[in-house]
Short mmCIF file of C-alpha atoms in Angstrom, two decimals:
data_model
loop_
_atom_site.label_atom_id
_atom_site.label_comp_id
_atom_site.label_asym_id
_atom_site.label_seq_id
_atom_site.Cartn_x
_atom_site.Cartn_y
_atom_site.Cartn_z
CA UNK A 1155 26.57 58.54 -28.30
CA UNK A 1156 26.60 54.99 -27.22
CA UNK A 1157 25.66 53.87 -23.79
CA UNK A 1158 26.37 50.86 -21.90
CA UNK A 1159 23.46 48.11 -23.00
CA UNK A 1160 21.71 50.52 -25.83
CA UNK A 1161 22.22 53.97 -27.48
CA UNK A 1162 20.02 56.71 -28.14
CA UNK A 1163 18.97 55.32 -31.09
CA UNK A 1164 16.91 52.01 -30.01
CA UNK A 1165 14.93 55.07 -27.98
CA UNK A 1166 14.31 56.86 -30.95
CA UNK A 1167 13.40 53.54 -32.96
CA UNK A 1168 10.56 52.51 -30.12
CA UNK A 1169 9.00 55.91 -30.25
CA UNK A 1170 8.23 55.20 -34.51
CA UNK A 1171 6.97 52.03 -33.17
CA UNK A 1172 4.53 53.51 -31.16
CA UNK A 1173 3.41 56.65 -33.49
CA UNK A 1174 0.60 54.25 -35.17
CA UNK A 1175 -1.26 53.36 -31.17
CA UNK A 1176 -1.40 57.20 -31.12
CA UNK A 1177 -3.32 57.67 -34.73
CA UNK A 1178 -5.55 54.58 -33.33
CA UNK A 1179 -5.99 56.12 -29.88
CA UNK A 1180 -4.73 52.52 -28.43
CA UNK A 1181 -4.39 53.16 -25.15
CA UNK A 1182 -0.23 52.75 -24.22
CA UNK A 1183 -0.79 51.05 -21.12
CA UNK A 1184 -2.88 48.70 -22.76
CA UNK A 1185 -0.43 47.94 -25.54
CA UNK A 1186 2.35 47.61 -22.94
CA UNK A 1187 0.36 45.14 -21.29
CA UNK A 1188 -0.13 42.65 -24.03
CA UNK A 1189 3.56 42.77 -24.94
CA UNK A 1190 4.20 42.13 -21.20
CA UNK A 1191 2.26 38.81 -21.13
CA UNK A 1192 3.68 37.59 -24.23
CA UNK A 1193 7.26 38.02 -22.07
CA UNK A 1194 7.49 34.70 -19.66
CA UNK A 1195 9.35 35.80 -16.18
CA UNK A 1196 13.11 33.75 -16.07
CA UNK A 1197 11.73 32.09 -13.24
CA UNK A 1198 9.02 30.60 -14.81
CA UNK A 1199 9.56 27.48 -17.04
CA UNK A 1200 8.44 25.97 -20.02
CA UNK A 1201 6.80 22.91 -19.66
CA UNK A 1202 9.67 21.09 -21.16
CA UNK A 1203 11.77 22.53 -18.91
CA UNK A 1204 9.98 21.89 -15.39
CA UNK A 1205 9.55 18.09 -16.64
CA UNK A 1206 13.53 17.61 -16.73
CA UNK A 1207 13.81 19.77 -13.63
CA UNK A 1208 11.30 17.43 -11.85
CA UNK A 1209 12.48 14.24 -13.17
CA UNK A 1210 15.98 15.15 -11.59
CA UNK A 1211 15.22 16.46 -8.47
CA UNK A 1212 13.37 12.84 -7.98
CA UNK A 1213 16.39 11.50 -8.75
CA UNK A 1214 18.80 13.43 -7.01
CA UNK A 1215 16.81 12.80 -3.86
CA UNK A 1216 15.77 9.34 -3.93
CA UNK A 1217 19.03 7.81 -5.90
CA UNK A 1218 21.85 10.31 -5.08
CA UNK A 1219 21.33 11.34 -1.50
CA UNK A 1220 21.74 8.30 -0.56
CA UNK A 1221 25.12 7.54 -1.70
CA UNK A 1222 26.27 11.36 -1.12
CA UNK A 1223 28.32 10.69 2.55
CA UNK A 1224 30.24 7.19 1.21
CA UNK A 1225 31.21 8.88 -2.37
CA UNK A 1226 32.48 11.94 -0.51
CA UNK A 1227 34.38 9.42 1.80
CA UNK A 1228 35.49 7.08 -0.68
CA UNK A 1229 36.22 10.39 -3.09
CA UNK A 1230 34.65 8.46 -5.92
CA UNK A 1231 31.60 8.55 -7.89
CA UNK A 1232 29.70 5.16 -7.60
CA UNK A 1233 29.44 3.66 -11.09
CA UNK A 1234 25.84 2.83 -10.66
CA UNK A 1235 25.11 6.28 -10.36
CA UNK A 1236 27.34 7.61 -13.22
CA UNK A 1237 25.31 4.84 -15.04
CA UNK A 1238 21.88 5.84 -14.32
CA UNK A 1239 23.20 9.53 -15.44
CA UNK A 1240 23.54 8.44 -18.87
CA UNK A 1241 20.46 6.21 -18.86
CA UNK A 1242 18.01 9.04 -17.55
CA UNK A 1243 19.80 11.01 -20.78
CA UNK A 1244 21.29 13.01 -18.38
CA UNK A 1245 25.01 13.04 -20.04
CA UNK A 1246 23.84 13.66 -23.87
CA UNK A 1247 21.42 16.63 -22.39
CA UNK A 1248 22.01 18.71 -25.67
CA UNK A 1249 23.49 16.47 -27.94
CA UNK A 1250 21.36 16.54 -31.27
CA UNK A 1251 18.83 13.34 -31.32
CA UNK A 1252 20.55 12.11 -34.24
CA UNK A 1253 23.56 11.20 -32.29
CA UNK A 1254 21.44 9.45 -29.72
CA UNK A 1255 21.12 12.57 -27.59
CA UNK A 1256 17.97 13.54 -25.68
CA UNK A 1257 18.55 16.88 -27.53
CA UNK A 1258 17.41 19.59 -25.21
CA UNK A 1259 18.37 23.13 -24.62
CA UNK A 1260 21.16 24.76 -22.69
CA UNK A 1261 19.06 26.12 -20.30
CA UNK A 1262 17.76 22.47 -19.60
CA UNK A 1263 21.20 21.87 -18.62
CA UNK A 1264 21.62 24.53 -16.14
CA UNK A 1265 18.28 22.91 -14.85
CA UNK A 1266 20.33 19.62 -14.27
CA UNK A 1267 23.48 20.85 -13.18
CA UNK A 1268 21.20 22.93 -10.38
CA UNK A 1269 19.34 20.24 -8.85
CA UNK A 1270 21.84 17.62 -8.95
CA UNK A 1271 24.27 20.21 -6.68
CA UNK A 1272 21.27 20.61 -4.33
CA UNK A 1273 22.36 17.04 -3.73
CA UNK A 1274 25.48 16.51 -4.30
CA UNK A 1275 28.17 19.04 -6.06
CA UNK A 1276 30.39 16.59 -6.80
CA UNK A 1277 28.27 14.94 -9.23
CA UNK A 1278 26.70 18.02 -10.42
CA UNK A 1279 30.53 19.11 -12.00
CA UNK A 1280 30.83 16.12 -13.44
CA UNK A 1281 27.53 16.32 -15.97
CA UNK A 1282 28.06 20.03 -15.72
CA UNK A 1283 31.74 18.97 -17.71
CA UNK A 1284 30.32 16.45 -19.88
CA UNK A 1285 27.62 18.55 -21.39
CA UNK A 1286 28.95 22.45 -21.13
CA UNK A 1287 32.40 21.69 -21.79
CA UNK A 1288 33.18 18.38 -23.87
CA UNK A 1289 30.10 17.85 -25.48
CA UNK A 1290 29.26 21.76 -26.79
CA UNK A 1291 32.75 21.97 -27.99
CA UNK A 1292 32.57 18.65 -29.79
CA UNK A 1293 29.04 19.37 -31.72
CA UNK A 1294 29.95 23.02 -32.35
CA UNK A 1295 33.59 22.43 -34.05
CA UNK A 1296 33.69 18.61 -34.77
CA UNK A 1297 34.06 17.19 -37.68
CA UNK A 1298 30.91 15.37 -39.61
CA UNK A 1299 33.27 12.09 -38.78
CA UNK A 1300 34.50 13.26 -34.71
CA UNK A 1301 30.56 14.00 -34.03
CA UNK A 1302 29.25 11.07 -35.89
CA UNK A 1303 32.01 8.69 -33.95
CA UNK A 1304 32.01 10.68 -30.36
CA UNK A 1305 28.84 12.20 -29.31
CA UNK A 1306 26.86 9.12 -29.67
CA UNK A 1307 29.60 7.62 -26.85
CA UNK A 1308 28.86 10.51 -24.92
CA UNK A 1309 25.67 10.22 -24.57
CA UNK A 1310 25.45 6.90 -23.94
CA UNK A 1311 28.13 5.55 -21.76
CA UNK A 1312 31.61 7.56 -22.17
CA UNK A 1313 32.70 10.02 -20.28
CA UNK A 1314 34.39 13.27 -21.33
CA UNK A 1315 37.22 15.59 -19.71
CA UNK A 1316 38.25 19.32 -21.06
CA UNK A 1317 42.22 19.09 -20.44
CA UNK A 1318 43.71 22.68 -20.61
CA UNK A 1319 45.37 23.78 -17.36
CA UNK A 1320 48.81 22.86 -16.54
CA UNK A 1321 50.81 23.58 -13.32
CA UNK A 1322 52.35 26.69 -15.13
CA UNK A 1323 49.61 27.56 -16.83
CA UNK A 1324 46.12 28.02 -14.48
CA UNK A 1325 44.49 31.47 -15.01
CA UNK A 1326 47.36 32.39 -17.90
CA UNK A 1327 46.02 28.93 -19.73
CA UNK A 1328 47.35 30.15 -23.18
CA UNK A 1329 51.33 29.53 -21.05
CA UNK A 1330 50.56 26.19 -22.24
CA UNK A 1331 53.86 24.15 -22.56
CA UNK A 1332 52.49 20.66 -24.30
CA UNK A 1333 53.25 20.18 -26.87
CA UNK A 1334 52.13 18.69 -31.09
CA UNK A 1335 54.61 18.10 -33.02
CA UNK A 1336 53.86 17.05 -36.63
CA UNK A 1337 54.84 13.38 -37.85
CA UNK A 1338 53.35 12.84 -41.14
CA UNK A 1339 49.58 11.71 -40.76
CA UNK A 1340 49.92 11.89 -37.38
CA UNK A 1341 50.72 14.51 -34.07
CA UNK A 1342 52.69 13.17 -31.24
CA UNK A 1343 51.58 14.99 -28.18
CA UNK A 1344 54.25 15.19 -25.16
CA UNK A 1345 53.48 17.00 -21.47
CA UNK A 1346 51.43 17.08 -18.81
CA UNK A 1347 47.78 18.64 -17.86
CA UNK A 1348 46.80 19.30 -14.22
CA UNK A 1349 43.66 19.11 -11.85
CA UNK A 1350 41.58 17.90 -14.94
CA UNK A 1351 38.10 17.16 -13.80
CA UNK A 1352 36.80 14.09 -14.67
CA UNK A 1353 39.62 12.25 -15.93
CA UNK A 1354 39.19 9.27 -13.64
CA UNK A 1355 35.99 8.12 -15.57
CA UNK A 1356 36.89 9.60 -18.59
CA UNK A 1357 36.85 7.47 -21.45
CA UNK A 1358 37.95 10.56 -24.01
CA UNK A 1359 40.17 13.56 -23.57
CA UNK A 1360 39.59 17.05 -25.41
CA UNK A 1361 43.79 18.15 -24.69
CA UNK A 1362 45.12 21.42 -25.95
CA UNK A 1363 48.22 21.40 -27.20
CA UNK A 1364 50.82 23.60 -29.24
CA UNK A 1365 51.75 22.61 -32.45
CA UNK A 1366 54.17 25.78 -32.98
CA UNK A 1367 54.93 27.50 -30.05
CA UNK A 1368 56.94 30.33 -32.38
CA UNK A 1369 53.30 31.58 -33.07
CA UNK A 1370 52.23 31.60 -28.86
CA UNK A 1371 48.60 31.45 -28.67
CA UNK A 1372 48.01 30.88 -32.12
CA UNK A 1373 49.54 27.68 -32.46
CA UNK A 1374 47.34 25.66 -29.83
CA UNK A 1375 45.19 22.82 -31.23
CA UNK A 1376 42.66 20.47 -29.80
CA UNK A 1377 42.75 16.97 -30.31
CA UNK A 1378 40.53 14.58 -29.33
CA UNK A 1379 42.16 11.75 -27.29
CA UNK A 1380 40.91 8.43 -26.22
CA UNK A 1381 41.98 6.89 -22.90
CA UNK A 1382 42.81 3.66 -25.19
CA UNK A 1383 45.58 5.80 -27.01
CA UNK A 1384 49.11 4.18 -26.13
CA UNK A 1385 50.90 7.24 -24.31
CA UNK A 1386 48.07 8.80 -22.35
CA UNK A 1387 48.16 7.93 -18.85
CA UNK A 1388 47.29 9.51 -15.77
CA UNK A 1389 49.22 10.58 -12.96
CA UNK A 1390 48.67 11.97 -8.99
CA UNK A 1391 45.05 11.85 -8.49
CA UNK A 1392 44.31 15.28 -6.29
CA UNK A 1393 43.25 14.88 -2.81
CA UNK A 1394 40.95 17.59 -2.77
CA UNK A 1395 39.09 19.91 0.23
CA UNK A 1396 35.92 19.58 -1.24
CA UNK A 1397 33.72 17.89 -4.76
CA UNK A 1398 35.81 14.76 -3.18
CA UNK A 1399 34.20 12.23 -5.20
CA UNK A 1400 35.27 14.29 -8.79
CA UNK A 1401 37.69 12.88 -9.63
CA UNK A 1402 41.01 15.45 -10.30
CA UNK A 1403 43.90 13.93 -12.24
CA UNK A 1404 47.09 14.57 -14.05
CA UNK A 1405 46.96 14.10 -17.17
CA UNK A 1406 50.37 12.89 -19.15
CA UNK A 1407 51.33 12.62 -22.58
CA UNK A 1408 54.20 10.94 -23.66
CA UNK A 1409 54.85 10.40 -27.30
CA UNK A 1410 51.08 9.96 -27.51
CA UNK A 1411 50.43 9.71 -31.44
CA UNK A 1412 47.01 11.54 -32.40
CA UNK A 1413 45.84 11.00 -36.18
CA UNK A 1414 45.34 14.45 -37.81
CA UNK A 1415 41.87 13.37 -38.17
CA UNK A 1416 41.18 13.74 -34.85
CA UNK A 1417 42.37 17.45 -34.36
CA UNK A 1418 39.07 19.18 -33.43
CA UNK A 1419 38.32 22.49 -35.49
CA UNK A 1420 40.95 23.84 -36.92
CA UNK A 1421 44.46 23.95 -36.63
CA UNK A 1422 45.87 26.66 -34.10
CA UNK A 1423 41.80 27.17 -33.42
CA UNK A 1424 42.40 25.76 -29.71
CA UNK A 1425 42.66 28.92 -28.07
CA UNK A 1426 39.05 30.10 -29.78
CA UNK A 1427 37.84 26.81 -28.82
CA UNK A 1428 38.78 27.20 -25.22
CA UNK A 1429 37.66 31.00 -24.94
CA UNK A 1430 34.18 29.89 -26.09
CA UNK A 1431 33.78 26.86 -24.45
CA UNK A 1432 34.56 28.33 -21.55
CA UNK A 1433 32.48 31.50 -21.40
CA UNK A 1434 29.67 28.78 -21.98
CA UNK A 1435 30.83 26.59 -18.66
CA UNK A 1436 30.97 29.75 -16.52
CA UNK A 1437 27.20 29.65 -16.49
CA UNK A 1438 26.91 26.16 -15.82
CA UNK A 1439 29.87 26.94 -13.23
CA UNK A 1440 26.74 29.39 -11.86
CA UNK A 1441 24.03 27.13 -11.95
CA UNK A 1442 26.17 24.46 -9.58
CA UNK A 1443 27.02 26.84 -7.13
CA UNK A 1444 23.37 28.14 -7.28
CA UNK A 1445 22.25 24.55 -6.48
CA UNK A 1446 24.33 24.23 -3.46
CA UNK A 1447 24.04 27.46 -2.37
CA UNK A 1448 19.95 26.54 -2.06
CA UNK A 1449 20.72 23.06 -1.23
CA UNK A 1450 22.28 23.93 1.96
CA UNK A 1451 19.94 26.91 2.96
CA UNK A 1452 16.86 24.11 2.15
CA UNK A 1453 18.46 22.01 4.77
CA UNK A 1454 19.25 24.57 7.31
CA UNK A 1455 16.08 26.65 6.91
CA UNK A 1456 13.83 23.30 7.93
CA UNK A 1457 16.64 22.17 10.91
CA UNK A 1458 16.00 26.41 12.33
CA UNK A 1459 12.42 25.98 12.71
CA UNK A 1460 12.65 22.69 14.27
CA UNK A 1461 14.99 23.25 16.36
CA UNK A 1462 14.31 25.19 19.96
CA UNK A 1463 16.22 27.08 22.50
CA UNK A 1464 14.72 29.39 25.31
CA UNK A 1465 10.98 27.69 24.42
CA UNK A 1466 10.84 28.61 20.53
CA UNK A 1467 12.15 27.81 17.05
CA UNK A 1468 15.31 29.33 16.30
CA UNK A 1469 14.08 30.65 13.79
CA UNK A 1470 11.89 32.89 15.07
CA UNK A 1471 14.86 35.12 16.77
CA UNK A 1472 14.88 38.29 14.95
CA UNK A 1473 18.39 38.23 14.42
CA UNK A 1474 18.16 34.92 12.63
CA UNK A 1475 15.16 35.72 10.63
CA UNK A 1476 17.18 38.98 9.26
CA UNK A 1477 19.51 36.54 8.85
CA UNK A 1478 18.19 33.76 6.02
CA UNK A 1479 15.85 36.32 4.44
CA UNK A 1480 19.17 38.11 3.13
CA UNK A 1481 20.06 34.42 2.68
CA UNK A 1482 17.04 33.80 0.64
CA UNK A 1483 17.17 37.64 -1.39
CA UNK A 1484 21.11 36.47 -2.32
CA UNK A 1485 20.32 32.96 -3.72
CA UNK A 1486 17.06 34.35 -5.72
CA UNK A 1487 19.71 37.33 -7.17
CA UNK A 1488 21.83 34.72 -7.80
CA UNK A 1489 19.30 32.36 -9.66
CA UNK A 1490 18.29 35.62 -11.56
CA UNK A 1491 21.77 36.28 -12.86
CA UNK A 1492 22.38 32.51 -13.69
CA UNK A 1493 18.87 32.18 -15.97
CA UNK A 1494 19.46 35.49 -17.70
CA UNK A 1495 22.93 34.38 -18.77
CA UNK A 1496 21.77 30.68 -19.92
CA UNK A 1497 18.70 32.15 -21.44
CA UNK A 1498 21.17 34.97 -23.68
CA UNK A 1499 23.68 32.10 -24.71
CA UNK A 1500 20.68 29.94 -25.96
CA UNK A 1501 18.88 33.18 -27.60
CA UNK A 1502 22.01 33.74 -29.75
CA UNK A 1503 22.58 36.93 -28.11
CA UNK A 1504 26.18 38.23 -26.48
CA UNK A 1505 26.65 36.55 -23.02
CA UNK A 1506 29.98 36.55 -22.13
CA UNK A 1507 29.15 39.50 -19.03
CA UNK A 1508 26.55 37.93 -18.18
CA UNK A 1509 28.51 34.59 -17.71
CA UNK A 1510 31.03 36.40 -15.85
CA UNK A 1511 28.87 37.90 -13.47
CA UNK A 1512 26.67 35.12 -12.73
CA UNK A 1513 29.45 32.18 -12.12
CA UNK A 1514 31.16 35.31 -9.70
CA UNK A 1515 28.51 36.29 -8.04
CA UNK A 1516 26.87 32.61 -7.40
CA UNK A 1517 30.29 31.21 -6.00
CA UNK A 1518 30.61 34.09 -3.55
CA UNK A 1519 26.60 33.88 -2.46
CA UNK A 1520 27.12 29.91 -2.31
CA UNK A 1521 30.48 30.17 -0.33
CA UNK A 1522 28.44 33.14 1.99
CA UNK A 1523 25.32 30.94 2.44
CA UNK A 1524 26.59 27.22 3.25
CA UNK A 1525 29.03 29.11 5.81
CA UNK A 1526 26.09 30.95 7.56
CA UNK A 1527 24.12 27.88 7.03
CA UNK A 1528 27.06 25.79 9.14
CA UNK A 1529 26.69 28.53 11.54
CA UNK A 1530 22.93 28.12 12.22
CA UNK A 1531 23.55 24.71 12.80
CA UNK A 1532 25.36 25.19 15.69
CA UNK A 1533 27.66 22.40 17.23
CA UNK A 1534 26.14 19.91 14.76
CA UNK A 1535 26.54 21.79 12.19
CA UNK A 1536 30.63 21.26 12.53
CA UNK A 1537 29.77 17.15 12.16
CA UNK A 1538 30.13 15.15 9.11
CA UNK A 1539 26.50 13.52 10.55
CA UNK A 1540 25.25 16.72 9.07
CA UNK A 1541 25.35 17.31 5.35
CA UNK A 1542 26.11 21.82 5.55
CA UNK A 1543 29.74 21.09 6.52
CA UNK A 1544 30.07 18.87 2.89
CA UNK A 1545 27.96 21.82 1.77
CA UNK A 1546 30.73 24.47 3.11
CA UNK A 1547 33.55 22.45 2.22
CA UNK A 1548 32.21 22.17 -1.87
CA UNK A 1549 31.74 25.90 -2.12
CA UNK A 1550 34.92 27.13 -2.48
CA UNK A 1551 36.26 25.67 -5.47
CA UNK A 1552 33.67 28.13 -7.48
CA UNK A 1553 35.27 30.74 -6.83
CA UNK A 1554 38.60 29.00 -8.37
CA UNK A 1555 38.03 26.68 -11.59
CA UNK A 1556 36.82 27.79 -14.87
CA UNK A 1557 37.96 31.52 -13.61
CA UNK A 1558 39.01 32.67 -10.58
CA UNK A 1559 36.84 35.51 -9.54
CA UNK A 1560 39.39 37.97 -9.82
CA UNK A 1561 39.58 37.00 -13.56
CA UNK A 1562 35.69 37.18 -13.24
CA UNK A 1563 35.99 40.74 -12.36
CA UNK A 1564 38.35 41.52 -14.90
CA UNK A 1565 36.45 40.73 -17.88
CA UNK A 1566 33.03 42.30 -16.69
CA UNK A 1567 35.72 45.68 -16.00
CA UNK A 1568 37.04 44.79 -20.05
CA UNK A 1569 33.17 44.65 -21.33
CA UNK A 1570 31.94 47.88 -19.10
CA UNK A 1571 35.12 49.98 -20.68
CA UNK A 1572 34.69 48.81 -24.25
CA UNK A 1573 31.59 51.29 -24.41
CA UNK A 1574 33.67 53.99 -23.25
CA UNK A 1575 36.39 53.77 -26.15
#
């Protein structure tokens, strides 16, 4: 009988394994021990891995703090920073070397998307699109000629933007109403996509599109657009609650002529593409609201025991010390669910739970912890002189893009009662 995550078999299969120890007299704790070493805890990191986690915590610190208040002010990403993103390889992170990436591993990516929203969340979504969204879908279903023209731009100096939503088509994306229609070697691409991240910078569009709407789902194509391409423009720029300096566009296409050559994948393979791609983001979704979610505890944990009422640290109240140690259990559950995901996706292995539960359950710890976190703050806490309210105000939209967490919920529910039928 199968069971959720196994069957009776794999049991049964382990046991054979072990038959030979017994003729040896190995001892089974022994055996289990060596196995157990050769098995590295998801918290600890190759060497590899820690390097690109150090070298962007350095410069999240010392070349994005700065700059965090005035870009969420201005609700724009300095250029200079965007810049030094893609010349610290940070924009190209697993982009093949052959293409001029730095060729890395998707876990590496979650690393960067992490400590960049320790910073600054705003920035964190934007690599976090660039290399989970635009760039994976681009390597995985481009063409020899799309890769060999594109992902060396990427990971250099353009930036990318997933276009999908529209305004009536958010969580039931497939409603798509933009449309391809055919025009000998070309598609001319008319409508308009809505809250796409990125598209202020973006110097190329992946937009999804219908090319026979007779055959619903099935008929929606990619097609790689550049922002050069006479009939792509961009319209209301959003004026957002929080990741203020993402930029959040409309997206319009009228009459916008696409050469065939440029449809990514397949023909009518959009949907697949955007199914994939995004049960990939999801995680990286995770990993951003991970890395505010410790960003703002960092900051309020060190403010706590500095700070003194009635003769002693805050935080040495019982109630707050009960306080940020659920605080701390929550983010290191969170981190847990996040690496496990990211380290299944790179393995090969089926994810898409895993995905799920980590992007919900990291947007409802970060949007739990930066409020407590405004809370321990006090008065000051309330001020824009303080970073946790930018910290509070960033949260929420986890719990929204890429998959609401009610749609979250439903497709762990879909995965648990697939072993049941």
């Amino acid at each position: 009988r199968r069971v959720h995550g196994g069957s009776f078999s794999t049991g049964v299969h382990m046991f054979a394994r072990l038959r030979p120890l017994v003729r040896q007299r190995i001892p089974l704790n022994s055996y289990l021990q060596r196995r157990a070493y050769s098995v590295q805890p998801l918290t600890v990191l190759p060497e590899d891995e820690q390097m690109i986690r150090d070298q962007v915590q350095r410069f999240a610190r010392e070349r994005v703090a700065p700059f965090v208040p005035e870009m969420d002010k201005q609700s724009k990403l300095k250029p200079e920073i965007l810049s030094e993103c893609f010349q610290q390889g940070l924009m190209g992170i697993e982009i093949p070397h052959q293409y001029g990436g730095s060729g890395m591993s998707f876990m590496s990516a979650c690393l960067v998307i992490e400590e960049l929203a320790k910073v600054d969340a705003s920035l964190s979504v934007c690599v976090d699109v660039q290399n989970t969204l635009v760039n994976n879908a681009i390597t995985k279903y481009g063409s020899e000629e799309i890769r060999a023209t594109y992902l060396p731009r990427l990971a250099t100096d353009t930036v990318g933007s997933f276009c999908l939503s529209e305004a009536g088509s958010g969580s039931d994306a497939f409603a798509l109403k933009t449309r391809a229609q055919e025009d000998g070697d070309h598609y001319v691409l008319n409508g308009s996509k809505c809250w796409i991240t990125n598209a202020g910078e973006a110097g190329l569009y992946l937009v999804m599109a219908n090319v026979d709407p007779s055959k619903g789902y099935k008929g929606i194509t990619t097609f790689v657009v550049e922002k050069s391409n006479p009939g792509l423009s961009l319209g209301k720029k959003e004026d957002k609650l929080g990741i203020r300096a993402s930029s959040t566009h409309e997206v319009v296409l009228t009459d916008c002529r696409v050469h065939k050559s440029r449809v990514l994948g397949q023909v009518g393979q959009g949907y697949k593409i955007a199914i994939e791609t995004l049960n990939e983001g999801r995680i990286g979704i995770g990993a951003q609201m991970l890395g505010l979610a410790q960003g703002a505890f960092s900051y309020a944990v060190e403010y706590i025991h500095h700070r003194k009422q009635f003769g002693k640290p805050v935080a040495e109240f019982q109630g707050m010390q009960f306080a940020y140690a659920q605080a701390a259990a929550d983010i290191e559950a969170a981190r847990l669910l996040v690496y496990n995901a990211a380290r299944l996706k790179q393995a090969g292995l089926p994810f898409v739970t895993e995905a799920a539960m980590a992007k919900l359950y990291a947007s409802q710890v970060a949007n739990k912890v930066a409020g407590q976190c405004v809370e321990w703050l006090g008065g000051v806490g309330f001020t824009r002189d303080f970073p946790v309210e930018k910290f509070f105000r960033d949260a929420k939209i986890g719990q929204i893009y890429e998959g609401t967490s009610n749609l979250q919920l439903v497709t762990i529910a879909k995965q648990i009662s697939s072993h049941f039928k």
